[in-house]
Amino acid sequence: MGNSSNKGFSTRAIHAGGQPDKETGAVMPPIYQTSTYVQSSPGEHKGYEYTRSHNPTRSRLEENLASIEQTSYALTTASGLSMIDLIMHMLPAGSKIISGDDVYGGTYRLFTTVFQDRHDFTFIDTTDLSAVKKVLEEGADLIWLESPTNPTLKISDIASIASLAKNTNTLSVVDNTFMSPYFQNPVVLGADIAYHSLTKFINGHSDVVGGAIMTNDETIYNKLFILQNSIGPCASPFDSWLVLRGIKTLGVRMQRHAENAQQIAEFLEKHSRIKKVIYPGLKSHPQHELAAAQMSGFGGMITFYLDGDIESARKVLERVKLFALAESLGGVESLIEHPAIMTHASVPKEVRESIGLYDNLIRLSVGIEDVEDLINDLRGALQ
Ligand SMILES: *Cc1c(COP(=O)(O)O)cnc(C)c1O
């Protein structure tokens, strides 16, 4: 991506992959809304044959993603889950996979209902370094980490786990969706692959579903590219363009998400109707220091336990006016949701409760509105 690779985050976010269009000089990248490309003679083309394999708008997005995550390669797919599907297909059948025990509900569902016959999955608490060491030493092909996790915001020690994984020849993947490349860079910390649902903070405007990986490993990139082309979950030119547009403001958005979330977390922590608040930026978070060491900010996600039952939780969710009751996260607008009923309904109740996912748990995706308005909205709903 030329001359901006040693620049600051927002400079890279705005310029990487953003070279003016060669034909017209257009400053904004064209949306190459085409499925195919003309050839001058059979097999002679300009590097583009068919949009499932290559598209110039998508190439610009991938160049940009590699730059902001500080890796050599990036690959995108039409959703976050379809990228996990490619990663699972990359491993030979019968592979041993270690996964965090409170990963995103859809990741858990994919592992346990689609790939459970192809691979052998073990779910563990990845915040427990000695437990991770033990399973890695018993032999594993891939470790899937989410940090912070969704929705209990547990933080795993990425650098230590990546280094243990290297020693045991285990591929390490970190789902970095909650932090975005602005606050955390798993590959820089030593992981093999940084994984993102582009749907969330990276796009940031709740109008695209997409997935990506970033890596320095050319072999992994090539394998996943071949799978992307063979299985076919390619990101569309228009979605690629929207994500590229969203990324330009990722730095300022993440700063504001985190500032707002810190204030809201502190407000909730003092509120009499709240039993417990989980936010990595609070001193009360069990891994606050680890979070401060491996992340450059604490993000926009807050989870809290209401002092009450499922009915009181339902009332709060119905009474908020600014926070929209909706799944997903990471957009400019604030969202509120109930994991046990909504995003994590696919996780069995016993499993949910074993990881702290009780019926009085509420998750906030704090947007970038004026924080006073958000706090007033919550104050009203909690009355
Ligand atoms: C949303 C999400 C995913 C899945 O991505 P989709 O784009 O919805 O397919 C994976 N991991 C995390 C942490 C997520 O929030």
Tab-separated table of C-alpha atoms and ligand atoms in Angstrom:
chain	number	residue	atom	x	y	z
A	1	MET	CA	0.000	0.000	0.000
A	2	GLY	CA	2.862	2.229	-0.760
A	3	ASN	CA	3.817	5.208	1.311
A	4	SER	CA	1.429	5.114	4.259
A	5	SER	CA	2.544	1.813	5.839
A	6	ASN	CA	4.625	3.492	8.556
A	7	LYS	CA	2.001	6.122	9.356
A	8	GLY	CA	-0.419	6.373	12.270
A	9	PHE	CA	-3.616	4.374	12.536
A	10	SER	CA	-6.103	6.878	11.132
A	11	THR	CA	-3.792	7.880	8.288
A	12	ARG	CA	-3.599	4.216	7.268
A	13	ALA	CA	-7.347	3.747	7.798
A	14	ILE	CA	-8.109	6.661	5.480
A	15	HIS	CA	-5.436	6.107	2.817
A	16	ALA	CA	-4.510	2.422	2.542
A	17	GLY	CA	-6.097	1.022	-0.610
A	18	GLY	CA	-7.320	4.524	-1.423
A	19	GLN	CA	-5.107	5.476	-4.352
A	20	PRO	CA	-7.008	7.681	-6.863
A	21	ASP	CA	-8.657	5.788	-9.721
A	22	LYS	CA	-6.179	5.448	-12.605
A	23	GLU	CA	-8.745	6.089	-15.363
A	24	THR	CA	-10.516	9.133	-13.955
A	25	GLY	CA	-8.637	10.419	-10.931
A	26	ALA	CA	-11.703	9.817	-8.745
A	27	VAL	CA	-10.606	10.288	-5.135
A	28	MET	CA	-13.118	7.760	-3.815
A	29	PRO	CA	-12.716	4.192	-5.046
A	30	PRO	CA	-15.160	3.112	-7.751
A	31	ILE	CA	-17.604	0.316	-6.946
A	32	TYR	CA	-16.653	-2.260	-9.566
A	33	GLN	CA	-20.139	-3.733	-9.730
A	34	THR	CA	-19.270	-6.421	-12.250
A	35	SER	CA	-19.190	-10.197	-12.183
A	36	THR	CA	-16.757	-10.596	-15.081
A	37	TYR	CA	-13.927	-8.852	-16.970
A	38	VAL	CA	-13.095	-8.728	-20.663
A	39	GLN	CA	-10.051	-10.675	-21.901
A	40	SER	CA	-7.940	-9.534	-24.850
A	41	SER	CA	-7.123	-13.100	-25.840
A	42	PRO	CA	-8.147	-16.338	-24.032
A	43	GLY	CA	-6.478	-16.251	-20.615
A	44	GLU	CA	-5.043	-12.777	-21.181
A	45	HIS	CA	-6.494	-10.269	-18.719
A	46	LYS	CA	-5.549	-7.545	-16.269
A	47	GLY	CA	-5.518	-9.777	-13.200
A	48	TYR	CA	-9.302	-9.942	-12.951
A	49	GLU	CA	-11.362	-12.780	-14.436
A	50	TYR	CA	-14.424	-13.272	-12.274
A	51	THR	CA	-15.623	-11.483	-9.132
A	52	ARG	CA	-15.808	-14.606	-6.962
A	53	SER	CA	-12.015	-14.755	-7.169
A	54	HIS	CA	-11.056	-11.087	-7.548
A	55	ASN	CA	-12.715	-7.707	-7.559
A	56	PRO	CA	-10.858	-4.371	-7.531
A	57	THR	CA	-13.086	-2.776	-4.860
A	58	ARG	CA	-12.633	-5.826	-2.630
A	59	SER	CA	-8.863	-5.809	-3.253
A	60	ARG	CA	-8.734	-2.228	-1.986
A	61	LEU	CA	-10.628	-3.228	1.151
A	62	GLU	CA	-8.273	-6.158	1.765
A	63	GLU	CA	-5.237	-3.922	1.288
A	64	ASN	CA	-6.706	-1.512	3.820
A	65	LEU	CA	-7.545	-4.248	6.357
A	66	ALA	CA	-4.023	-5.652	6.223
A	67	SER	CA	-2.664	-2.173	6.818
A	68	ILE	CA	-4.823	-1.352	9.851
A	69	GLU	CA	-4.184	-4.757	11.470
A	70	GLN	CA	-0.452	-4.454	10.586
A	71	THR	CA	-0.238	-7.700	8.638
A	72	SER	CA	0.923	-8.689	5.164
A	73	TYR	CA	-2.343	-10.267	4.029
A	74	ALA	CA	-6.077	-9.857	4.506
A	75	LEU	CA	-8.955	-11.844	3.056
A	76	THR	CA	-12.660	-11.024	3.266
A	77	THR	CA	-15.893	-13.017	3.104
A	78	ALA	CA	-19.599	-12.219	2.921
A	79	SER	CA	-20.078	-12.758	6.677
A	80	GLY	CA	-18.008	-13.361	9.763
A	81	LEU	CA	-19.310	-16.903	10.107
A	82	SER	CA	-18.479	-17.833	6.506
A	83	MET	CA	-14.858	-16.915	7.266
A	84	ILE	CA	-14.876	-19.315	10.243
A	85	ASP	CA	-16.323	-21.908	7.864
A	86	LEU	CA	-13.289	-21.449	5.575
A	87	ILE	CA	-10.884	-21.743	8.516
A	88	MET	CA	-12.562	-24.990	9.627
A	89	HIS	CA	-12.327	-26.332	6.055
A	90	MET	CA	-8.637	-25.456	5.930
A	91	LEU	CA	-7.885	-28.051	8.618
A	92	PRO	CA	-7.689	-31.733	7.770
A	93	ALA	CA	-10.664	-33.779	9.015
A	94	GLY	CA	-10.233	-34.993	12.577
A	95	SER	CA	-8.299	-31.945	13.724
A	96	LYS	CA	-8.254	-31.144	17.395
A	97	ILE	CA	-9.630	-27.680	18.104
A	98	ILE	CA	-9.484	-25.863	21.406
A	99	SER	CA	-12.013	-23.081	21.760
A	100	GLY	CA	-12.822	-20.551	24.425
A	101	ASP	CA	-15.931	-21.584	26.352
A	102	ASP	CA	-17.907	-18.376	25.900
A	103	VAL	CA	-17.230	-17.481	22.296
A	104	TYR	CA	-19.824	-15.706	20.149
A	105	GLY	CA	-23.056	-17.749	20.015
A	106	GLY	CA	-22.880	-18.229	16.238
A	107	THR	CA	-19.283	-19.455	16.460
A	108	TYR	CA	-20.340	-21.969	19.118
A	109	ARG	CA	-23.261	-23.119	16.954
A	110	LEU	CA	-21.019	-23.534	13.887
A	111	PHE	CA	-18.508	-25.585	15.889
A	112	THR	CA	-21.102	-27.781	17.626
A	113	THR	CA	-23.749	-28.297	14.934
A	114	VAL	CA	-21.905	-28.071	11.593
A	115	PHE	CA	-18.302	-29.104	12.231
A	116	GLN	CA	-18.773	-31.428	15.207
A	117	ASP	CA	-18.464	-34.514	12.941
A	118	ARG	CA	-15.434	-33.199	11.065
A	119	HIS	CA	-13.302	-32.005	13.989
A	120	ASP	CA	-12.838	-32.720	17.667
A	121	PHE	CA	-13.694	-29.661	19.803
A	122	THR	CA	-12.714	-28.956	23.400
A	123	PHE	CA	-14.142	-25.850	25.106
A	124	ILE	CA	-12.107	-24.348	27.922
A	125	ASP	CA	-11.790	-21.168	29.931
A	126	THR	CA	-8.940	-19.524	28.018
A	127	THR	CA	-8.372	-16.971	30.802
A	128	ASP	CA	-6.823	-19.860	32.737
A	129	LEU	CA	-3.302	-19.998	31.307
A	130	SER	CA	-2.327	-23.263	33.002
A	131	ALA	CA	-5.458	-24.967	31.626
A	132	VAL	CA	-4.583	-23.695	28.151
A	133	LYS	CA	-0.992	-24.916	28.521
A	134	LYS	CA	-2.201	-28.350	29.561
A	135	VAL	CA	-4.538	-28.881	26.576
A	136	LEU	CA	-1.977	-27.508	24.141
A	137	GLU	CA	0.673	-29.863	25.448
A	138	GLU	CA	-1.730	-32.768	24.984
A	139	GLY	CA	-1.680	-31.804	21.292
A	140	ALA	CA	-4.021	-29.513	19.352
A	141	ASP	CA	-4.187	-28.255	15.781
A	142	LEU	CA	-5.873	-24.924	16.363
A	143	ILE	CA	-6.814	-22.717	19.272
A	144	TRP	CA	-9.742	-20.321	18.828
A	145	LEU	CA	-9.592	-17.389	21.226
A	146	GLU	CA	-12.031	-14.585	21.649
A	147	SER	CA	-10.770	-11.674	23.737
A	148	PRO	CA	-12.707	-9.932	25.153
A	149	THR	CA	-15.428	-12.575	24.952
A	150	ASN	CA	-19.032	-12.034	24.102
A	151	PRO	CA	-20.891	-11.264	26.312
A	152	THR	CA	-18.975	-11.797	29.569
A	153	LEU	CA	-15.930	-9.775	28.406
A	154	LYS	CA	-13.335	-12.218	29.698
A	155	ILE	CA	-9.806	-11.319	28.624
A	156	SER	CA	-7.260	-13.948	27.632
A	157	ASP	CA	-3.517	-13.381	27.562
A	158	ILE	CA	-3.008	-13.355	23.792
A	159	ALA	CA	0.804	-13.064	23.748
A	160	SER	CA	1.310	-15.909	26.239
A	161	ILE	CA	-1.208	-18.208	24.567
A	162	ALA	CA	0.176	-17.470	21.093
A	163	SER	CA	3.650	-18.298	22.324
A	164	LEU	CA	2.496	-21.554	23.973
A	165	ALA	CA	0.694	-22.407	20.732
A	166	LYS	CA	3.832	-21.789	18.656
A	167	ASN	CA	5.775	-24.172	20.895
A	168	THR	CA	3.222	-26.922	20.381
A	169	ASN	CA	2.740	-26.278	16.657
A	170	THR	CA	-0.827	-25.162	17.158
A	171	LEU	CA	-2.377	-22.520	14.942
A	172	SER	CA	-3.690	-19.587	16.973
A	173	VAL	CA	-6.679	-17.509	15.887
A	174	VAL	CA	-7.980	-14.518	17.814
A	175	ASP	CA	-11.478	-13.170	17.256
A	176	ASN	CA	-10.682	-9.448	17.502
A	177	THR	CA	-14.190	-8.242	16.639
A	178	PHE	CA	-14.823	-6.470	19.964
A	179	MET	CA	-11.612	-4.423	19.961
A	180	SER	CA	-11.184	-3.765	16.228
A	181	PRO	CA	-7.641	-3.208	14.923
A	182	TYR	CA	-7.699	0.200	16.622
A	183	PHE	CA	-7.457	-1.138	20.181
A	184	GLN	CA	-5.792	-4.529	19.737
A	185	ASN	CA	-3.561	-6.266	17.174
A	186	PRO	CA	-3.465	-10.029	17.825
A	187	VAL	CA	-0.917	-10.783	15.088
A	188	VAL	CA	1.446	-8.168	16.502
A	189	LEU	CA	0.971	-9.949	19.856
A	190	GLY	CA	2.078	-13.207	18.199
A	191	ALA	CA	-1.113	-14.911	16.993
A	192	ASP	CA	-1.199	-16.497	13.533
A	193	ILE	CA	-4.546	-15.072	12.493
A	194	ALA	CA	-6.619	-12.053	13.518
A	195	TYR	CA	-10.269	-12.696	12.777
A	196	HIS	CA	-13.044	-10.088	12.492
A	197	SER	CA	-16.715	-9.858	11.869
A	198	LEU	CA	-16.621	-6.745	9.658
A	199	THR	CA	-20.312	-6.351	10.495
A	200	LYS	CA	-19.470	-4.807	13.842
A	201	PHE	CA	-17.034	-1.977	14.694
A	202	ILE	CA	-14.958	-2.125	11.495
A	203	ASN	CA	-17.865	-1.229	9.244
A	204	GLY	CA	-19.529	0.509	12.148
A	205	HIS	CA	-22.786	1.618	10.528
A	206	SER	CA	-24.966	-1.497	10.874
A	207	ASP	CA	-25.512	-1.757	7.131
A	208	VAL	CA	-23.183	-4.590	6.040
A	209	VAL	CA	-22.551	-8.202	7.072
A	210	GLY	CA	-18.968	-9.301	6.396
A	211	GLY	CA	-15.960	-11.207	7.679
A	212	ALA	CA	-12.177	-11.014	7.414
A	213	ILE	CA	-8.901	-12.513	8.482
A	214	MET	CA	-5.538	-10.829	8.620
A	215	THR	CA	-2.269	-12.774	8.770
A	216	ASN	CA	1.438	-12.624	7.964
A	217	ASP	CA	1.465	-16.285	6.939
A	218	GLU	CA	1.430	-16.586	3.159
A	219	THR	CA	0.572	-20.304	3.248
A	220	ILE	CA	-2.499	-19.704	5.412
A	221	TYR	CA	-3.569	-16.813	3.209
A	222	ASN	CA	-3.205	-18.909	0.029
A	223	LYS	CA	-5.136	-21.848	1.483
A	224	LEU	CA	-7.964	-19.610	2.626
A	225	PHE	CA	-8.016	-17.749	-0.688
A	226	ILE	CA	-8.394	-21.037	-2.578
A	227	LEU	CA	-11.194	-22.073	-0.219
A	228	GLN	CA	-12.860	-18.678	-0.577
A	229	ASN	CA	-12.844	-19.128	-4.339
A	230	SER	CA	-13.880	-22.794	-4.196
A	231	ILE	CA	-16.682	-22.450	-1.655
A	232	GLY	CA	-17.699	-18.987	-2.802
A	233	PRO	CA	-18.696	-16.749	0.137
A	234	CYS	CA	-17.144	-13.663	-1.467
A	235	ALA	CA	-17.855	-10.144	-0.203
A	236	SER	CA	-19.814	-8.112	-2.762
A	237	PRO	CA	-18.287	-5.026	-4.429
A	238	PHE	CA	-20.852	-2.709	-2.832
A	239	ASP	CA	-20.410	-4.175	0.666
A	240	SER	CA	-16.635	-3.915	0.236
A	241	TRP	CA	-17.032	-0.266	-0.684
A	242	LEU	CA	-19.268	0.434	2.321
A	243	VAL	CA	-16.796	-1.191	4.720
A	244	LEU	CA	-13.925	0.740	3.160
A	245	ARG	CA	-15.928	3.914	3.714
A	246	GLY	CA	-16.759	2.973	7.302
A	247	ILE	CA	-13.110	2.283	8.159
A	248	LYS	CA	-12.109	5.886	7.453
A	249	THR	CA	-13.659	6.909	10.793
A	250	LEU	CA	-12.748	3.777	12.761
A	251	GLY	CA	-10.173	5.580	14.910
A	252	VAL	CA	-12.439	8.442	15.994
A	253	ARG	CA	-15.394	6.100	16.413
A	254	MET	CA	-13.483	3.700	18.666
A	255	GLN	CA	-12.221	6.559	20.836
A	256	ARG	CA	-15.761	7.822	21.343
A	257	HIS	CA	-17.225	4.303	21.877
A	258	ALA	CA	-14.674	3.760	24.639
A	259	GLU	CA	-15.114	7.195	26.272
A	260	ASN	CA	-18.891	6.770	26.357
A	261	ALA	CA	-18.666	3.180	27.587
A	262	GLN	CA	-16.303	4.112	30.420
A	263	GLN	CA	-18.734	6.771	31.678
A	264	ILE	CA	-21.753	4.506	31.361
A	265	ALA	CA	-19.952	1.627	33.110
A	266	GLU	CA	-19.088	3.944	36.012
A	267	PHE	CA	-22.685	5.196	36.165
A	268	LEU	CA	-24.054	1.635	36.218
A	269	GLU	CA	-21.543	0.475	38.803
A	270	LYS	CA	-22.935	3.065	41.254
A	271	HIS	CA	-26.600	2.347	40.469
A	272	SER	CA	-28.584	0.591	43.207
A	273	ARG	CA	-30.511	-1.663	40.792
A	274	ILE	CA	-27.342	-3.139	39.297
A	275	LYS	CA	-25.706	-6.163	40.876
A	276	LYS	CA	-22.523	-6.173	38.847
A	277	VAL	CA	-21.020	-4.411	35.846
A	278	ILE	CA	-18.468	-6.011	33.564
A	279	TYR	CA	-16.322	-3.594	31.568
A	280	PRO	CA	-12.576	-4.055	31.004
A	281	GLY	CA	-11.986	-0.377	31.814
A	282	LEU	CA	-13.302	-0.761	35.383
A	283	LYS	CA	-10.796	-1.560	38.122
A	284	SER	CA	-13.307	-4.172	39.316
A	285	HIS	CA	-12.841	-6.195	36.090
A	286	PRO	CA	-10.904	-9.337	37.052
A	287	GLN	CA	-8.463	-8.893	34.150
A	288	HIS	CA	-8.323	-5.089	34.123
A	289	GLU	CA	-4.519	-5.039	34.200
A	290	LEU	CA	-4.101	-7.595	31.434
A	291	ALA	CA	-6.642	-5.627	29.387
A	292	ALA	CA	-4.684	-2.409	29.928
A	293	ALA	CA	-1.479	-4.165	28.861
A	294	GLN	CA	-2.632	-5.838	25.646
A	295	MET	CA	-5.293	-3.368	24.493
A	296	SER	CA	-4.833	0.351	23.907
A	297	GLY	CA	-8.447	1.052	24.973
A	298	PHE	CA	-11.323	-0.837	26.534
A	299	GLY	CA	-13.897	-0.787	23.760
A	300	GLY	CA	-17.609	-0.078	23.596
A	301	MET	CA	-19.189	-3.222	25.047
A	302	ILE	CA	-20.633	-3.405	28.566
A	303	THR	CA	-22.380	-6.296	30.260
A	304	PHE	CA	-24.283	-5.996	33.516
A	305	TYR	CA	-26.303	-8.101	35.891
A	306	LEU	CA	-29.519	-6.523	37.031
A	307	ASP	CA	-30.601	-7.006	40.616
A	308	GLY	CA	-33.739	-8.894	39.559
A	309	ASP	CA	-35.156	-11.700	37.431
A	310	ILE	CA	-35.933	-12.177	33.761
A	311	GLU	CA	-39.114	-10.071	34.094
A	312	SER	CA	-37.258	-7.049	35.456
A	313	ALA	CA	-34.684	-7.484	32.685
A	314	ARG	CA	-37.498	-7.546	30.136
A	315	LYS	CA	-38.904	-4.284	31.565
A	316	VAL	CA	-35.574	-2.484	31.244
A	317	LEU	CA	-35.225	-3.697	27.668
A	318	GLU	CA	-38.727	-2.476	26.829
A	319	ARG	CA	-38.344	0.888	28.563
A	320	VAL	CA	-35.177	2.215	26.957
A	321	LYS	CA	-35.899	4.740	24.202
A	322	LEU	CA	-32.515	5.621	22.703
A	323	PHE	CA	-30.861	2.222	23.064
A	324	ALA	CA	-32.415	0.082	20.344
A	325	LEU	CA	-33.375	-3.431	21.394
A	326	ALA	CA	-31.486	-5.396	18.762
A	327	GLU	CA	-28.866	-8.049	18.163
A	328	SER	CA	-25.471	-7.124	16.743
A	329	LEU	CA	-23.087	-4.468	18.018
A	330	GLY	CA	-20.401	-2.017	17.028
A	331	GLY	CA	-22.521	0.511	15.130
A	332	VAL	CA	-22.603	4.260	15.729
A	333	GLU	CA	-26.015	3.837	17.409
A	334	SER	CA	-26.390	2.302	20.860
A	335	LEU	CA	-27.977	-1.123	21.148
A	336	ILE	CA	-29.190	-3.167	24.093
A	337	GLU	CA	-29.884	-6.881	24.142
A	338	HIS	CA	-30.586	-9.900	26.294
A	339	PRO	CA	-28.042	-12.634	25.439
A	340	ALA	CA	-29.945	-15.538	27.051
A	341	ILE	CA	-33.035	-14.871	24.910
A	342	MET	CA	-31.400	-13.309	21.852
A	343	THR	CA	-27.787	-13.776	20.683
A	344	HIS	CA	-26.927	-16.805	22.800
A	345	ALA	CA	-30.228	-18.711	22.646
A	346	SER	CA	-28.390	-21.402	20.639
A	347	VAL	CA	-26.182	-22.123	23.681
A	348	PRO	CA	-27.900	-24.664	25.999
A	349	LYS	CA	-29.129	-23.155	29.321
A	350	GLU	CA	-26.785	-25.278	31.506
A	351	VAL	CA	-23.815	-24.254	29.352
A	352	ARG	CA	-24.971	-20.623	29.427
A	353	GLU	CA	-25.213	-20.562	33.195
A	354	SER	CA	-21.895	-22.368	33.652
A	355	ILE	CA	-20.225	-19.373	31.992
A	356	GLY	CA	-22.202	-16.739	33.899
A	357	LEU	CA	-24.799	-16.084	31.241
A	358	TYR	CA	-27.833	-15.755	33.530
A	359	ASP	CA	-31.304	-14.410	32.781
A	360	ASN	CA	-30.581	-11.077	34.518
A	361	LEU	CA	-27.636	-10.336	32.238
A	362	ILE	CA	-27.974	-7.452	29.790
A	363	ARG	CA	-25.474	-6.421	27.121
A	364	LEU	CA	-24.933	-2.906	25.819
A	365	SER	CA	-23.216	-1.892	22.637
A	366	VAL	CA	-22.482	1.726	23.450
A	367	GLY	CA	-22.703	3.971	20.414
A	368	ILE	CA	-21.186	7.364	19.747
A	369	GLU	CA	-24.203	9.526	20.660
A	370	ASP	CA	-23.918	12.182	23.407
A	371	VAL	CA	-23.206	10.263	26.559
A	372	GLU	CA	-25.533	12.373	28.769
A	373	ASP	CA	-28.472	11.283	26.622
A	374	LEU	CA	-27.457	7.635	26.869
A	375	ILE	CA	-27.079	7.827	30.647
A	376	ASN	CA	-30.463	9.554	31.000
A	377	ASP	CA	-32.053	6.839	28.892
A	378	LEU	CA	-30.644	4.099	31.117
A	379	ARG	CA	-31.515	6.026	34.302
A	380	GLY	CA	-35.133	6.258	33.150
A	381	ALA	CA	-35.358	2.581	32.186
A	382	LEU	CA	-33.862	1.436	35.502
A	383	GLN	CA	-36.248	3.491	37.684
B	1	LIG	C1	-20.942	-11.052	14.958
B	1	LIG	C2	-19.793	-11.808	15.435
B	1	LIG	C3	-19.299	-12.910	14.715
B	1	LIG	C4	-19.956	-13.440	13.456
B	1	LIG	O1	-19.973	-12.554	12.414
B	1	LIG	P1	-21.153	-12.349	11.356
B	1	LIG	O2	-20.668	-11.206	10.556
B	1	LIG	O3	-22.414	-12.058	12.120
B	1	LIG	O4	-21.290	-13.613	10.561
B	1	LIG	C5	-18.176	-13.545	15.216
B	1	LIG	N1	-17.581	-13.153	16.358
B	1	LIG	C6	-18.034	-12.115	17.089
B	1	LIG	C7	-17.348	-11.728	18.348
B	1	LIG	C8	-19.158	-11.410	16.659
B	1	LIG	O5	-19.604	-10.385	17.393
